[in-house]
Amino acid sequence: MRVMTGRPLLLVTGGSRGIGAAVCRKAAAQGYDLLVNNRSDKQAAEAVAADCRALGAHADIVQGDTSDEEGIAAMFAAVDRLGPLFGLVNNAGVVDVTARVDEFDRARLERIFAINVIGKIRCATEAVKRMSTKHGGAGGVIVNLSSIAAVLGAPGQYVDYAAAKGAVDTFTLGLAREVATEGIRVNAVRPGIIDTEIHASGGLPNRARDLAPIVPMQRPGTADEVADSVLYLLSPQASYVTGAILNVSGGR
Ligand code: NAP
């Protein structure tokens, strides 16, 4: 049971590690309550929630895969138990192993698009139903995690992922304009090379360090640096910012 303290409630998909976990911790420190979503690693999500509680937040975890309807139903049932929902950080995302386009198969593409595109759109749909003044909500904010790959294309690595992030960018622009008069702001962040475990899941554990020389700032970014931008877009300081896509990529 969430005590009604007036702290706005945030749902962070993929909040168990990396950028999502950094968003949860910073949000807790800045006065938000948290619903920390994870897919597989319950212990990691619980550790993030415990950190948030230590910072004074109400924080629950909710298991659910953003690429299936059961997972989305579980997440939004938890939202409805704790609500009202102020913000959605549409963060959960995956890469596949490095491959050329002529090596892709259908199963790979279906997974990449199910999680990185359809999952994000489905979560936004459920969030809009609860936030929009058109549906009796009080408004809210959505922040989508895109990638600088959307404009670079990620040739030779994961063009499918880059194309999925291009879809996230276009979805951000369209949804922002669709709900602009309904109290909802919708923006995206395009991280560059950020030092998280996502690179190991693509078979390149040292990718962030190895690619540092191609970044104008000559270093990978941190999850905290991306989280700061997400927190800005959630905040009242961004009250006139919607349909924006912010590069957080060290100049790349
Ligand atoms: P990460 O360290 O691999 O963490 C991914 C998180 O997403 C984990 O908490 C994971 O949970 C969760 N997740 C994955 N698939 C999920 C699903 N289907 N349903 C629910 N949760 C799921 O990744 P990250 O680097 O923090 O990336 C976060 C976001 O930033 C992604 O959208 C990514 O595309 C984007 N991004 C990252 C970089 C970068 O260089 N790191 C650059 C550009 C964009 P479990 O562990 O429980 O599976």
mmCIF file of N, CA, C and O and ligand atoms in Angstrom, residues 13-21 37-42 44-45 62-68 75 90-95 111 114-116 120 144-149 158 161 165 189-199 201 207-208 221 223 226 248, ligand 1:
data_model
loop_
_atom_site.group_PDB
_atom_site.id
_atom_site.type_symbol
_atom_site.label_atom_id
_atom_site.label_comp_id
_atom_site.label_asym_id
_atom_site.label_seq_id
_atom_site.Cartn_x
_atom_site.Cartn_y
_atom_site.Cartn_z
ATOM 1 N N THR A 13 10.592 0.795 -16.978
ATOM 2 C CA THR A 13 10.748 -0.559 -17.525
ATOM 3 C C THR A 13 12.244 -0.878 -17.606
ATOM 4 O O THR A 13 13.064 0.004 -17.885
ATOM 5 N N GLY A 14 12.580 -2.150 -17.345
ATOM 6 C CA GLY A 14 13.998 -2.522 -17.326
ATOM 7 C C GLY A 14 14.760 -1.731 -16.283
ATOM 8 O O GLY A 14 15.837 -1.210 -16.550
ATOM 9 N N GLY A 15 14.212 -1.670 -15.080
ATOM 10 C CA GLY A 15 14.835 -0.853 -14.031
ATOM 11 C C GLY A 15 15.838 -1.610 -13.175
ATOM 12 O O GLY A 15 16.368 -1.065 -12.217
ATOM 13 N N SER A 16 16.112 -2.849 -13.523
ATOM 14 C CA SER A 16 16.933 -3.670 -12.620
ATOM 15 C C SER A 16 18.423 -3.405 -12.753
ATOM 16 O O SER A 16 19.196 -3.787 -11.877
ATOM 17 N N ARG A 17 18.852 -2.824 -13.869
ATOM 18 C CA ARG A 17 20.298 -2.513 -14.006
ATOM 19 C C ARG A 17 20.495 -1.410 -15.046
ATOM 20 O O ARG A 17 19.532 -0.947 -15.653
ATOM 21 N N GLY A 18 21.762 -1.042 -15.233
ATOM 22 C CA GLY A 18 22.105 -0.090 -16.284
ATOM 23 C C GLY A 18 21.391 1.253 -16.118
ATOM 24 O O GLY A 18 21.246 1.776 -15.005
ATOM 25 N N ILE A 19 20.982 1.797 -17.249
ATOM 26 C CA ILE A 19 20.375 3.125 -17.273
ATOM 27 C C ILE A 19 19.080 3.152 -16.457
ATOM 28 O O ILE A 19 18.814 4.099 -15.712
ATOM 29 N N GLY A 20 18.277 2.106 -16.578
ATOM 30 C CA GLY A 20 17.004 2.054 -15.844
ATOM 31 C C GLY A 20 17.218 2.118 -14.341
ATOM 32 O O GLY A 20 16.504 2.843 -13.627
ATOM 33 N N ALA A 21 18.206 1.375 -13.844
ATOM 34 C CA ALA A 21 18.488 1.383 -12.403
ATOM 35 C C ALA A 21 18.969 2.765 -11.965
ATOM 36 O O ALA A 21 18.587 3.260 -10.896
ATOM 37 N N ASN A 37 10.465 -2.192 -12.891
ATOM 38 C CA ASN A 37 10.161 -3.401 -13.683
ATOM 39 C C ASN A 37 11.444 -4.155 -14.028
ATOM 40 O O ASN A 37 12.476 -3.562 -14.297
ATOM 41 N N ASN A 38 11.332 -5.477 -13.993
ATOM 42 C CA ASN A 38 12.422 -6.316 -14.498
ATOM 43 C C ASN A 38 11.815 -7.462 -15.286
ATOM 44 O O ASN A 38 10.641 -7.774 -15.144
ATOM 45 N N ARG A 39 12.646 -8.057 -16.119
ATOM 46 C CA ARG A 39 12.189 -9.242 -16.844
ATOM 47 C C ARG A 39 12.661 -10.509 -16.145
ATOM 48 O O ARG A 39 11.856 -11.334 -15.753
ATOM 49 N N SER A 40 13.990 -10.630 -15.940
ATOM 50 C CA SER A 40 14.515 -11.905 -15.435
ATOM 51 C C SER A 40 15.157 -11.793 -14.053
ATOM 52 O O SER A 40 15.020 -12.693 -13.231
ATOM 53 N N ASP A 41 15.841 -10.689 -13.779
ATOM 54 C CA ASP A 41 16.680 -10.640 -12.588
ATOM 55 C C ASP A 41 15.946 -9.966 -11.418
ATOM 56 O O ASP A 41 16.110 -8.777 -11.149
ATOM 57 N N LYS A 42 15.181 -10.811 -10.688
ATOM 58 C CA LYS A 42 14.361 -10.281 -9.593
ATOM 59 C C LYS A 42 15.219 -9.704 -8.472
ATOM 60 O O LYS A 42 14.899 -8.661 -7.904
ATOM 61 N N ALA A 44 18.182 -8.356 -8.626
ATOM 62 C CA ALA A 44 18.752 -7.046 -8.991
ATOM 63 C C ALA A 44 17.679 -5.963 -8.858
ATOM 64 O O ALA A 44 17.953 -4.867 -8.355
ATOM 65 N N ALA A 45 16.459 -6.262 -9.291
ATOM 66 C CA ALA A 45 15.367 -5.278 -9.181
ATOM 67 C C ALA A 45 15.081 -4.982 -7.712
ATOM 68 O O ALA A 45 14.863 -3.822 -7.328
ATOM 69 N N VAL A 62 8.094 -5.004 -10.098
ATOM 70 C CA VAL A 62 7.061 -5.731 -10.839
ATOM 71 C C VAL A 62 7.739 -6.468 -12.001
ATOM 72 O O VAL A 62 8.366 -5.852 -12.851
ATOM 73 N N GLN A 63 7.594 -7.803 -11.960
ATOM 74 C CA GLN A 63 8.180 -8.618 -13.026
ATOM 75 C C GLN A 63 7.262 -8.576 -14.232
ATOM 76 O O GLN A 63 6.034 -8.599 -14.090
ATOM 77 N N GLY A 64 7.840 -8.469 -15.409
ATOM 78 C CA GLY A 64 7.014 -8.499 -16.613
ATOM 79 C C GLY A 64 7.868 -8.253 -17.831
ATOM 80 O O GLY A 64 8.745 -7.379 -17.813
ATOM 81 N N ASP A 65 7.628 -9.019 -18.874
ATOM 82 C CA ASP A 65 8.351 -8.849 -20.135
ATOM 83 C C ASP A 65 7.570 -7.847 -20.980
ATOM 84 O O ASP A 65 6.394 -8.064 -21.286
ATOM 85 N N THR A 66 8.234 -6.749 -21.380
ATOM 86 C CA THR A 66 7.521 -5.711 -22.141
ATOM 87 C C THR A 66 7.126 -6.190 -23.541
ATOM 88 O O THR A 66 6.358 -5.521 -24.221
ATOM 89 N N SER A 67 7.669 -7.343 -23.949
ATOM 90 C CA SER A 67 7.329 -7.819 -25.300
ATOM 91 C C SER A 67 6.156 -8.784 -25.298
ATOM 92 O O SER A 67 5.796 -9.304 -26.352
ATOM 93 N N ASP A 68 5.556 -9.026 -24.110
ATOM 94 C CA ASP A 68 4.329 -9.843 -24.158
ATOM 95 C C ASP A 68 3.200 -9.205 -23.356
ATOM 96 O O ASP A 68 3.427 -8.431 -22.433
ATOM 97 N N MET A 75 2.423 -5.261 -15.267
ATOM 98 C CA MET A 75 2.979 -3.949 -14.929
ATOM 99 C C MET A 75 1.880 -2.928 -14.648
ATOM 100 O O MET A 75 1.940 -2.172 -13.678
ATOM 101 N N ASN A 90 10.279 4.583 -20.584
ATOM 102 C CA ASN A 90 10.186 3.450 -21.510
ATOM 103 C C ASN A 90 11.613 3.038 -21.857
ATOM 104 O O ASN A 90 12.140 3.398 -22.910
ATOM 105 N N ASN A 91 12.221 2.289 -20.942
ATOM 106 C CA ASN A 91 13.675 2.068 -21.014
ATOM 107 C C ASN A 91 14.066 0.679 -21.514
ATOM 108 O O ASN A 91 15.083 0.555 -22.199
ATOM 109 N N ALA A 92 13.295 -0.351 -21.193
ATOM 110 C CA ALA A 92 13.713 -1.730 -21.512
ATOM 111 C C ALA A 92 14.082 -1.836 -22.986
ATOM 112 O O ALA A 92 13.323 -1.406 -23.862
ATOM 113 N N GLY A 93 15.252 -2.388 -23.243
ATOM 114 C CA GLY A 93 15.704 -2.525 -24.630
ATOM 115 C C GLY A 93 16.828 -3.533 -24.709
ATOM 116 O O GLY A 93 17.527 -3.769 -23.718
ATOM 117 N N VAL A 94 16.981 -4.119 -25.868
ATOM 118 C CA VAL A 94 18.018 -5.146 -26.054
ATOM 119 C C VAL A 94 18.719 -4.975 -27.407
ATOM 120 O O VAL A 94 18.141 -4.454 -28.358
ATOM 121 N N VAL A 95 19.957 -5.469 -27.453
ATOM 122 C CA VAL A 95 20.636 -5.667 -28.735
ATOM 123 C C VAL A 95 20.757 -7.175 -28.935
ATOM 124 O O VAL A 95 20.593 -7.949 -28.000
ATOM 125 N N ARG A 111 12.282 -10.575 -32.325
ATOM 126 C CA ARG A 111 12.634 -10.269 -30.928
ATOM 127 C C ARG A 111 13.041 -8.803 -30.795
ATOM 128 O O ARG A 111 12.571 -8.096 -29.897
ATOM 129 N N ALA A 114 9.965 -6.651 -31.228
ATOM 130 C CA ALA A 114 8.953 -6.874 -30.175
ATOM 131 C C ALA A 114 9.325 -6.123 -28.904
ATOM 132 O O ALA A 114 8.466 -5.512 -28.252
ATOM 133 N N ILE A 115 10.605 -6.156 -28.541
ATOM 134 C CA ILE A 115 11.012 -5.495 -27.286
ATOM 135 C C ILE A 115 11.249 -4.002 -27.506
ATOM 136 O O ILE A 115 10.723 -3.162 -26.760
ATOM 137 N N ASN A 116 12.007 -3.675 -28.551
ATOM 138 C CA ASN A 116 12.464 -2.278 -28.703
ATOM 139 C C ASN A 116 11.417 -1.348 -29.302
ATOM 140 O O ASN A 116 11.503 -0.133 -29.118
ATOM 141 N N LYS A 120 7.596 -0.851 -26.349
ATOM 142 C CA LYS A 120 7.569 0.564 -25.933
ATOM 143 C C LYS A 120 6.235 1.214 -26.324
ATOM 144 O O LYS A 120 5.657 1.989 -25.556
ATOM 145 N N ASN A 144 11.156 8.122 -23.670
ATOM 146 C CA ASN A 144 11.536 6.912 -24.398
ATOM 147 C C ASN A 144 13.058 6.846 -24.533
ATOM 148 O O ASN A 144 13.692 7.849 -24.876
ATOM 149 N N LEU A 145 13.622 5.657 -24.301
ATOM 150 C CA LEU A 145 15.053 5.480 -24.525
ATOM 151 C C LEU A 145 15.272 5.030 -25.958
ATOM 152 O O LEU A 145 14.962 3.900 -26.331
ATOM 153 N N SER A 146 15.794 5.977 -26.752
ATOM 154 C CA SER A 146 16.174 5.678 -28.126
ATOM 155 C C SER A 146 17.662 5.339 -28.117
ATOM 156 O O SER A 146 18.186 4.794 -27.141
ATOM 157 N N SER A 147 18.374 5.694 -29.163
ATOM 158 C CA SER A 147 19.827 5.488 -29.230
ATOM 159 C C SER A 147 20.376 6.363 -30.352
ATOM 160 O O SER A 147 19.697 6.585 -31.365
ATOM 161 N N ILE A 148 21.628 6.801 -30.191
ATOM 162 C CA ILE A 148 22.272 7.537 -31.279
ATOM 163 C C ILE A 148 22.416 6.632 -32.504
ATOM 164 O O ILE A 148 22.573 7.119 -33.640
ATOM 165 N N ALA A 149 22.292 5.321 -32.297
ATOM 166 C CA ALA A 149 22.306 4.372 -33.432
ATOM 167 C C ALA A 149 21.195 4.700 -34.433
ATOM 168 O O ALA A 149 21.326 4.411 -35.624
ATOM 169 N N TYR A 158 24.574 -3.838 -35.532
ATOM 170 C CA TYR A 158 23.170 -4.240 -35.397
ATOM 171 C C TYR A 158 22.258 -3.188 -36.039
ATOM 172 O O TYR A 158 21.671 -2.352 -35.362
ATOM 173 N N TYR A 161 18.676 -3.154 -34.710
ATOM 174 C CA TYR A 161 18.494 -2.370 -33.478
ATOM 175 C C TYR A 161 18.409 -0.876 -33.812
ATOM 176 O O TYR A 161 17.542 -0.153 -33.313
ATOM 177 N N LYS A 165 15.337 1.734 -33.186
ATOM 178 C CA LYS A 165 15.448 3.005 -32.467
ATOM 179 C C LYS A 165 14.963 4.171 -33.348
ATOM 180 O O LYS A 165 14.435 5.162 -32.840
ATOM 181 N N VAL A 189 15.455 10.253 -25.266
ATOM 182 C CA VAL A 189 16.883 10.460 -25.075
ATOM 183 C C VAL A 189 17.595 9.483 -25.999
ATOM 184 O O VAL A 189 17.202 8.332 -26.112
ATOM 185 N N ARG A 190 18.629 9.999 -26.682
ATOM 186 C CA ARG A 190 19.458 9.124 -27.528
ATOM 187 C C ARG A 190 20.835 8.973 -26.883
ATOM 188 O O ARG A 190 21.731 9.793 -27.134
ATOM 189 N N PRO A 191 21.013 7.921 -26.071
ATOM 190 C CA PRO A 191 22.355 7.716 -25.518
ATOM 191 C C PRO A 191 23.326 7.301 -26.609
ATOM 192 O O PRO A 191 22.941 6.684 -27.613
ATOM 193 N N GLY A 192 24.607 7.646 -26.393
ATOM 194 C CA GLY A 192 25.673 7.130 -27.260
ATOM 195 C C GLY A 192 26.204 5.840 -26.664
ATOM 196 O O GLY A 192 25.422 4.968 -26.284
ATOM 197 N N ILE A 193 27.510 5.749 -26.550
ATOM 198 C CA ILE A 193 28.114 4.524 -26.000
ATOM 199 C C ILE A 193 28.176 4.677 -24.483
ATOM 200 O O ILE A 193 28.963 5.476 -23.959
ATOM 201 N N ILE A 194 27.347 3.927 -23.808
ATOM 202 C CA ILE A 194 27.229 4.057 -22.358
ATOM 203 C C ILE A 194 27.734 2.766 -21.712
ATOM 204 O O ILE A 194 27.432 1.663 -22.197
ATOM 205 N N ASP A 195 28.461 2.933 -20.638
ATOM 206 C CA ASP A 195 29.106 1.783 -20.001
ATOM 207 C C ASP A 195 28.101 1.006 -19.153
ATOM 208 O O ASP A 195 27.930 1.275 -17.966
ATOM 209 N N THR A 196 27.392 0.057 -19.795
ATOM 210 C CA THR A 196 26.460 -0.832 -19.087
ATOM 211 C C THR A 196 26.678 -2.255 -19.594
ATOM 212 O O THR A 196 27.471 -2.489 -20.503
ATOM 213 N N GLU A 197 25.873 -3.170 -19.043
ATOM 214 C CA GLU A 197 26.024 -4.587 -19.421
ATOM 215 C C GLU A 197 25.397 -4.915 -20.771
ATOM 216 O O GLU A 197 25.480 -6.041 -21.242
ATOM 217 N N ILE A 198 24.744 -3.944 -21.419
ATOM 218 C CA ILE A 198 24.077 -4.242 -22.694
ATOM 219 C C ILE A 198 25.101 -4.734 -23.726
ATOM 220 O O ILE A 198 24.788 -5.581 -24.561
ATOM 221 N N HIS A 199 26.330 -4.236 -23.660
ATOM 222 C CA HIS A 199 27.334 -4.603 -24.657
ATOM 223 C C HIS A 199 27.748 -6.075 -24.510
ATOM 224 O O HIS A 199 27.951 -6.759 -25.510
ATOM 225 N N SER A 201 25.792 -8.368 -23.486
ATOM 226 C CA SER A 201 24.683 -9.179 -24.023
ATOM 227 C C SER A 201 24.754 -9.245 -25.552
ATOM 228 O O SER A 201 24.186 -10.145 -26.157
ATOM 229 N N ARG A 207 32.998 -3.302 -25.371
ATOM 230 C CA ARG A 207 32.630 -2.368 -26.440
ATOM 231 C C ARG A 207 32.715 -0.907 -25.994
ATOM 232 O O ARG A 207 33.244 -0.060 -26.724
ATOM 233 N N ALA A 208 32.209 -0.605 -24.792
ATOM 234 C CA ALA A 208 32.185 0.801 -24.353
ATOM 235 C C ALA A 208 33.608 1.353 -24.277
ATOM 236 O O ALA A 208 33.882 2.458 -24.754
ATOM 237 N N GLY A 221 29.936 7.182 -21.955
ATOM 238 C CA GLY A 221 29.137 7.856 -20.934
ATOM 239 C C GLY A 221 28.777 6.899 -19.817
ATOM 240 O O GLY A 221 29.000 5.683 -19.919
ATOM 241 N N ALA A 223 25.744 5.506 -16.975
ATOM 242 C CA ALA A 223 24.284 5.390 -16.807
ATOM 243 C C ALA A 223 23.741 6.610 -16.060
ATOM 244 O O ALA A 223 22.660 7.117 -16.380
ATOM 245 N N VAL A 226 23.109 9.563 -18.385
ATOM 246 C CA VAL A 226 21.858 9.435 -19.157
ATOM 247 C C VAL A 226 20.662 9.686 -18.231
ATOM 248 O O VAL A 226 19.712 10.395 -18.591
ATOM 249 N N VAL A 248 22.585 12.238 -25.929
ATOM 250 C CA VAL A 248 23.465 12.190 -24.754
ATOM 251 C C VAL A 248 24.590 11.239 -25.146
ATOM 252 O O VAL A 248 24.625 10.066 -24.772
HETATM 253 P P1 NAP B 1 21.095 -3.146 -19.887
HETATM 254 O O1 NAP B 1 22.195 -2.786 -18.943
HETATM 255 O O2 NAP B 1 21.256 -4.354 -20.757
HETATM 256 O O3 NAP B 1 19.752 -3.272 -19.039
HETATM 257 C C1 NAP B 1 18.574 -3.599 -19.706
HETATM 258 C C2 NAP B 1 17.432 -3.632 -18.733
HETATM 259 O O4 NAP B 1 16.258 -3.901 -19.487
HETATM 260 C C3 NAP B 1 17.553 -4.723 -17.694
HETATM 261 O O5 NAP B 1 16.989 -4.226 -16.499
HETATM 262 C C4 NAP B 1 16.697 -5.852 -18.255
HETATM 263 O O6 NAP B 1 16.089 -6.635 -17.244
HETATM 264 C C5 NAP B 1 15.621 -5.053 -18.960
HETATM 265 N N1 NAP B 1 14.932 -5.728 -20.036
HETATM 266 C C6 NAP B 1 15.451 -6.204 -21.186
HETATM 267 N N2 NAP B 1 14.476 -6.724 -21.946
HETATM 268 C C7 NAP B 1 13.321 -6.572 -21.245
HETATM 269 C C8 NAP B 1 11.981 -6.890 -21.511
HETATM 270 N N3 NAP B 1 11.614 -7.501 -22.632
HETATM 271 N N4 NAP B 1 11.064 -6.591 -20.573
HETATM 272 C C9 NAP B 1 11.411 -5.983 -19.418
HETATM 273 N N5 NAP B 1 12.665 -5.646 -19.131
HETATM 274 C C10 NAP B 1 13.613 -5.940 -20.040
HETATM 275 O O7 NAP B 1 20.776 -1.946 -20.906
HETATM 276 P P2 NAP B 1 21.089 -0.376 -20.804
HETATM 277 O O8 NAP B 1 22.401 -0.151 -21.436
HETATM 278 O O9 NAP B 1 20.820 0.129 -19.445
HETATM 279 O O10 NAP B 1 20.004 0.177 -21.842
HETATM 280 C C11 NAP B 1 18.784 0.765 -21.436
HETATM 281 C C12 NAP B 1 18.144 1.433 -22.633
HETATM 282 O O11 NAP B 1 19.057 2.392 -23.193
HETATM 283 C C13 NAP B 1 17.787 0.471 -23.775
HETATM 284 O O12 NAP B 1 16.581 0.880 -24.381
HETATM 285 C C14 NAP B 1 18.955 0.629 -24.734
HETATM 286 O O13 NAP B 1 18.605 0.307 -26.050
HETATM 287 C C15 NAP B 1 19.256 2.124 -24.574
HETATM 288 N N6 NAP B 1 20.621 2.474 -24.978
HETATM 289 C C16 NAP B 1 21.714 1.981 -24.333
HETATM 290 C C17 NAP B 1 22.983 2.340 -24.800
HETATM 291 C C18 NAP B 1 24.251 1.853 -24.152
HETATM 292 O O14 NAP B 1 25.339 2.071 -24.730
HETATM 293 N N7 NAP B 1 24.206 1.214 -22.994
HETATM 294 C C19 NAP B 1 23.118 3.186 -25.909
HETATM 295 C C20 NAP B 1 21.970 3.646 -26.532
HETATM 296 C C21 NAP B 1 20.725 3.290 -26.060
HETATM 297 P P3 NAP B 1 16.553 -8.131 -16.855
HETATM 298 O O15 NAP B 1 18.023 -8.025 -16.501
HETATM 299 O O16 NAP B 1 15.678 -8.490 -15.729
HETATM 300 O O17 NAP B 1 16.350 -8.951 -18.106
#
